[in-house]
Amino acid sequence: MSSKGSVVLAYSGGLDTSCILVWLKEQGYDVIAYLANIGQKEDFEEARKKALKLGAKKVFIEDVSREFVEEFIWPAIQSSALYEDRYLLGTSLARPCIARKQVEIAQREGAKYVSHGATGKVRHLGRAGQREMRRGVGRR
């Protein structure tokens, strides 16, 4: 089967992004895994090995912790950025930093696509086992 093109996947080594990596391969895409070190404790070498074992063509691991703090965390603190008008922003702050790096890698590697591995927002409906997927703000 010929490739549909290359995808730069924001990869963590966890279940969701590992399943997405395999699914993208099954759909005919070449996968370039990207792991961003934003300061978390993680075994990046183990995640690299896993991505390659699952079929990634290449793996990029970059330490972006300094720019994450300087360009994303600090401005968010200065502006009192909140999630749902209540919680200090946490992990979602990393997403634009990671996406920017994915695009840079896609341009360097000639990849047509980028992909994230985030799960959808789920709301528990209060009845046993019932949940509903939620769309982003402004997308009703």
mmCIF file of C-alpha atoms in Angstrom:
data_model
loop_
_atom_site.group_PDB
_atom_site.id
_atom_site.type_symbol
_atom_site.label_atom_id
_atom_site.label_comp_id
_atom_site.label_asym_id
_atom_site.label_seq_id
_atom_site.Cartn_x
_atom_site.Cartn_y
_atom_site.Cartn_z
ATOM 1 C CA MET A 1 0.000 0.000 0.000
ATOM 2 C CA SER A 2 1.349 3.421 -0.861
ATOM 3 C CA SER A 3 1.532 6.062 1.842
ATOM 4 C CA LYS A 4 -1.156 8.738 2.124
ATOM 5 C CA GLY A 5 1.542 11.053 3.458
ATOM 6 C CA SER A 6 3.298 11.714 6.722
ATOM 7 C CA VAL A 7 1.667 12.724 9.999
ATOM 8 C CA VAL A 8 3.497 14.298 12.939
ATOM 9 C CA LEU A 9 1.760 12.807 15.987
ATOM 10 C CA ALA A 10 2.012 14.416 19.427
ATOM 11 C CA TYR A 11 2.962 11.191 21.172
ATOM 12 C CA SER A 12 3.210 10.471 24.893
ATOM 13 C CA GLY A 13 3.746 6.728 24.912
ATOM 14 C CA GLY A 14 0.420 6.216 26.688
ATOM 15 C CA LEU A 15 -2.532 4.125 25.583
ATOM 16 C CA ASP A 16 -4.390 6.798 23.599
ATOM 17 C CA THR A 17 -1.478 8.015 21.499
ATOM 18 C CA SER A 18 -0.183 4.468 20.999
ATOM 19 C CA CYS A 19 -3.588 3.400 19.661
ATOM 20 C CA ILE A 20 -3.715 6.473 17.431
ATOM 21 C CA LEU A 21 -0.228 5.700 16.083
ATOM 22 C CA VAL A 22 -1.299 2.160 15.143
ATOM 23 C CA TRP A 23 -4.593 3.412 13.670
ATOM 24 C CA LEU A 24 -2.807 6.020 11.522
ATOM 25 C CA LYS A 25 -0.474 3.290 10.228
ATOM 26 C CA GLU A 26 -3.492 1.081 9.419
ATOM 27 C CA GLN A 27 -5.039 3.992 7.499
ATOM 28 C CA GLY A 28 -1.917 4.207 5.321
ATOM 29 C CA TYR A 29 -0.013 7.113 6.867
ATOM 30 C CA ASP A 30 3.657 7.311 7.763
ATOM 31 C CA VAL A 31 3.868 8.429 11.380
ATOM 32 C CA ILE A 32 6.503 10.717 12.846
ATOM 33 C CA ALA A 33 6.167 10.677 16.633
ATOM 34 C CA TYR A 34 6.908 13.871 18.538
ATOM 35 C CA LEU A 35 7.529 13.889 22.284
ATOM 36 C CA ALA A 36 7.775 17.252 24.012
ATOM 37 C CA ASN A 37 9.621 17.540 27.297
ATOM 38 C CA ILE A 38 7.839 20.390 29.065
ATOM 39 C CA GLY A 39 9.384 19.494 32.410
ATOM 40 C CA GLN A 40 7.449 16.344 33.262
ATOM 41 C CA LYS A 41 9.109 13.242 34.669
ATOM 42 C CA GLU A 42 8.862 10.717 31.880
ATOM 43 C CA ASP A 43 10.994 7.953 30.413
ATOM 44 C CA PHE A 44 11.421 9.481 26.971
ATOM 45 C CA GLU A 45 13.768 6.739 25.795
ATOM 46 C CA GLU A 46 11.175 4.078 26.643
ATOM 47 C CA ALA A 47 8.478 6.063 24.819
ATOM 48 C CA ARG A 48 10.796 6.417 21.793
ATOM 49 C CA LYS A 49 11.356 2.656 21.700
ATOM 50 C CA LYS A 50 7.618 2.017 21.977
ATOM 51 C CA ALA A 51 6.795 4.423 19.126
ATOM 52 C CA LEU A 52 9.345 2.755 16.854
ATOM 53 C CA LYS A 53 8.099 -0.707 17.828
ATOM 54 C CA LEU A 54 4.542 0.349 16.943
ATOM 55 C CA GLY A 55 5.679 1.539 13.518
ATOM 56 C CA ALA A 56 6.697 5.187 13.724
ATOM 57 C CA LYS A 57 9.146 6.051 10.922
ATOM 58 C CA LYS A 58 10.936 8.631 13.072
ATOM 59 C CA VAL A 59 10.778 9.952 16.617
ATOM 60 C CA PHE A 60 11.681 13.464 17.704
ATOM 61 C CA ILE A 61 12.163 14.317 21.377
ATOM 62 C CA GLU A 62 12.698 17.971 22.261
ATOM 63 C CA ASP A 63 13.175 19.801 25.535
ATOM 64 C CA VAL A 64 10.824 22.777 25.243
ATOM 65 C CA SER A 65 10.534 23.412 28.989
ATOM 66 C CA ARG A 66 12.174 26.835 28.913
ATOM 67 C CA GLU A 67 10.027 28.257 26.132
ATOM 68 C CA PHE A 68 6.955 26.608 27.679
ATOM 69 C CA VAL A 69 7.514 28.535 30.917
ATOM 70 C CA GLU A 70 8.595 31.804 29.300
ATOM 71 C CA GLU A 71 6.083 31.959 26.443
ATOM 72 C CA PHE A 72 3.044 30.151 27.852
ATOM 73 C CA ILE A 73 3.001 29.675 31.636
ATOM 74 C CA TRP A 74 4.290 33.095 32.629
ATOM 75 C CA PRO A 75 1.893 35.028 30.319
ATOM 76 C CA ALA A 76 -1.012 32.865 31.580
ATOM 77 C CA ILE A 77 -0.165 33.684 35.189
ATOM 78 C CA GLN A 78 0.175 37.380 34.358
ATOM 79 C CA SER A 79 -3.252 37.401 32.718
ATOM 80 C CA SER A 80 -4.961 35.257 35.409
ATOM 81 C CA ALA A 81 -5.981 32.748 32.730
ATOM 82 C CA LEU A 82 -8.691 30.394 33.954
ATOM 83 C CA TYR A 83 -10.341 27.272 32.576
ATOM 84 C CA GLU A 84 -14.151 27.389 32.695
ATOM 85 C CA ASP A 85 -13.793 30.684 34.621
ATOM 86 C CA ARG A 86 -12.778 28.721 37.686
ATOM 87 C CA TYR A 87 -9.567 26.720 37.499
ATOM 88 C CA LEU A 88 -6.037 27.840 36.807
ATOM 89 C CA LEU A 89 -4.982 26.526 33.431
ATOM 90 C CA GLY A 90 -2.868 23.408 33.636
ATOM 91 C CA THR A 91 -2.077 20.830 30.996
ATOM 92 C CA SER A 92 -3.975 22.646 28.260
ATOM 93 C CA LEU A 93 -1.277 25.336 28.293
ATOM 94 C CA ALA A 94 1.169 22.844 26.812
ATOM 95 C CA ARG A 95 -0.944 22.160 23.731
ATOM 96 C CA PRO A 96 -0.137 25.305 21.711
ATOM 97 C CA CYS A 97 3.569 24.932 22.530
ATOM 98 C CA ILE A 98 3.518 21.304 21.369
ATOM 99 C CA ALA A 99 1.439 22.107 18.269
ATOM 100 C CA ARG A 100 3.865 24.829 17.215
ATOM 101 C CA LYS A 101 6.757 22.348 17.408
ATOM 102 C CA GLN A 102 4.750 19.751 15.489
ATOM 103 C CA VAL A 103 4.223 22.222 12.652
ATOM 104 C CA GLU A 104 7.947 23.057 12.612
ATOM 105 C CA ILE A 105 8.795 19.350 12.337
ATOM 106 C CA ALA A 106 6.124 18.825 9.663
ATOM 107 C CA GLN A 107 7.634 21.630 7.591
ATOM 108 C CA ARG A 108 11.178 20.269 8.021
ATOM 109 C CA GLU A 109 10.166 16.688 7.244
ATOM 110 C CA GLY A 110 7.714 17.464 4.434
ATOM 111 C CA ALA A 111 4.771 16.023 6.381
ATOM 112 C CA LYS A 112 1.293 17.059 5.248
ATOM 113 C CA TYR A 113 -0.491 16.537 8.554
ATOM 114 C CA VAL A 114 -0.234 16.907 12.324
ATOM 115 C CA SER A 115 -2.301 14.981 14.854
ATOM 116 C CA HIS A 116 -2.893 15.172 18.581
ATOM 117 C CA GLY A 117 -3.728 12.355 20.920
ATOM 118 C CA ALA A 118 -6.058 14.133 23.320
ATOM 119 C CA THR A 119 -9.265 12.428 24.308
ATOM 120 C CA GLY A 120 -12.568 14.240 23.928
ATOM 121 C CA LYS A 121 -14.261 16.025 26.787
ATOM 122 C CA VAL A 122 -16.809 13.717 28.385
ATOM 123 C CA ARG A 123 -19.630 14.764 30.692
ATOM 124 C CA HIS A 124 -21.101 12.208 33.092
ATOM 125 C CA LEU A 125 -24.888 12.386 32.889
ATOM 126 C CA GLY A 126 -25.564 11.083 36.391
ATOM 127 C CA ARG A 127 -27.209 7.884 35.200
ATOM 128 C CA ALA A 128 -25.279 4.645 35.520
ATOM 129 C CA GLY A 129 -22.640 4.506 32.810
ATOM 130 C CA GLN A 130 -24.125 7.259 30.635
ATOM 131 C CA ARG A 131 -21.812 9.890 29.217
ATOM 132 C CA GLU A 132 -21.896 12.411 26.422
ATOM 133 C CA MET A 133 -19.110 13.846 24.302
ATOM 134 C CA ARG A 134 -18.826 17.633 24.399
ATOM 135 C CA ARG A 135 -17.829 19.948 21.576
ATOM 136 C CA GLY A 136 -15.486 22.858 22.067
ATOM 137 C CA VAL A 137 -16.784 26.270 23.071
ATOM 138 C CA GLY A 138 -18.568 28.000 20.198
ATOM 139 C CA ARG A 139 -19.085 24.778 18.216
ATOM 140 C CA ARG A 140 -22.682 23.881 19.061
#
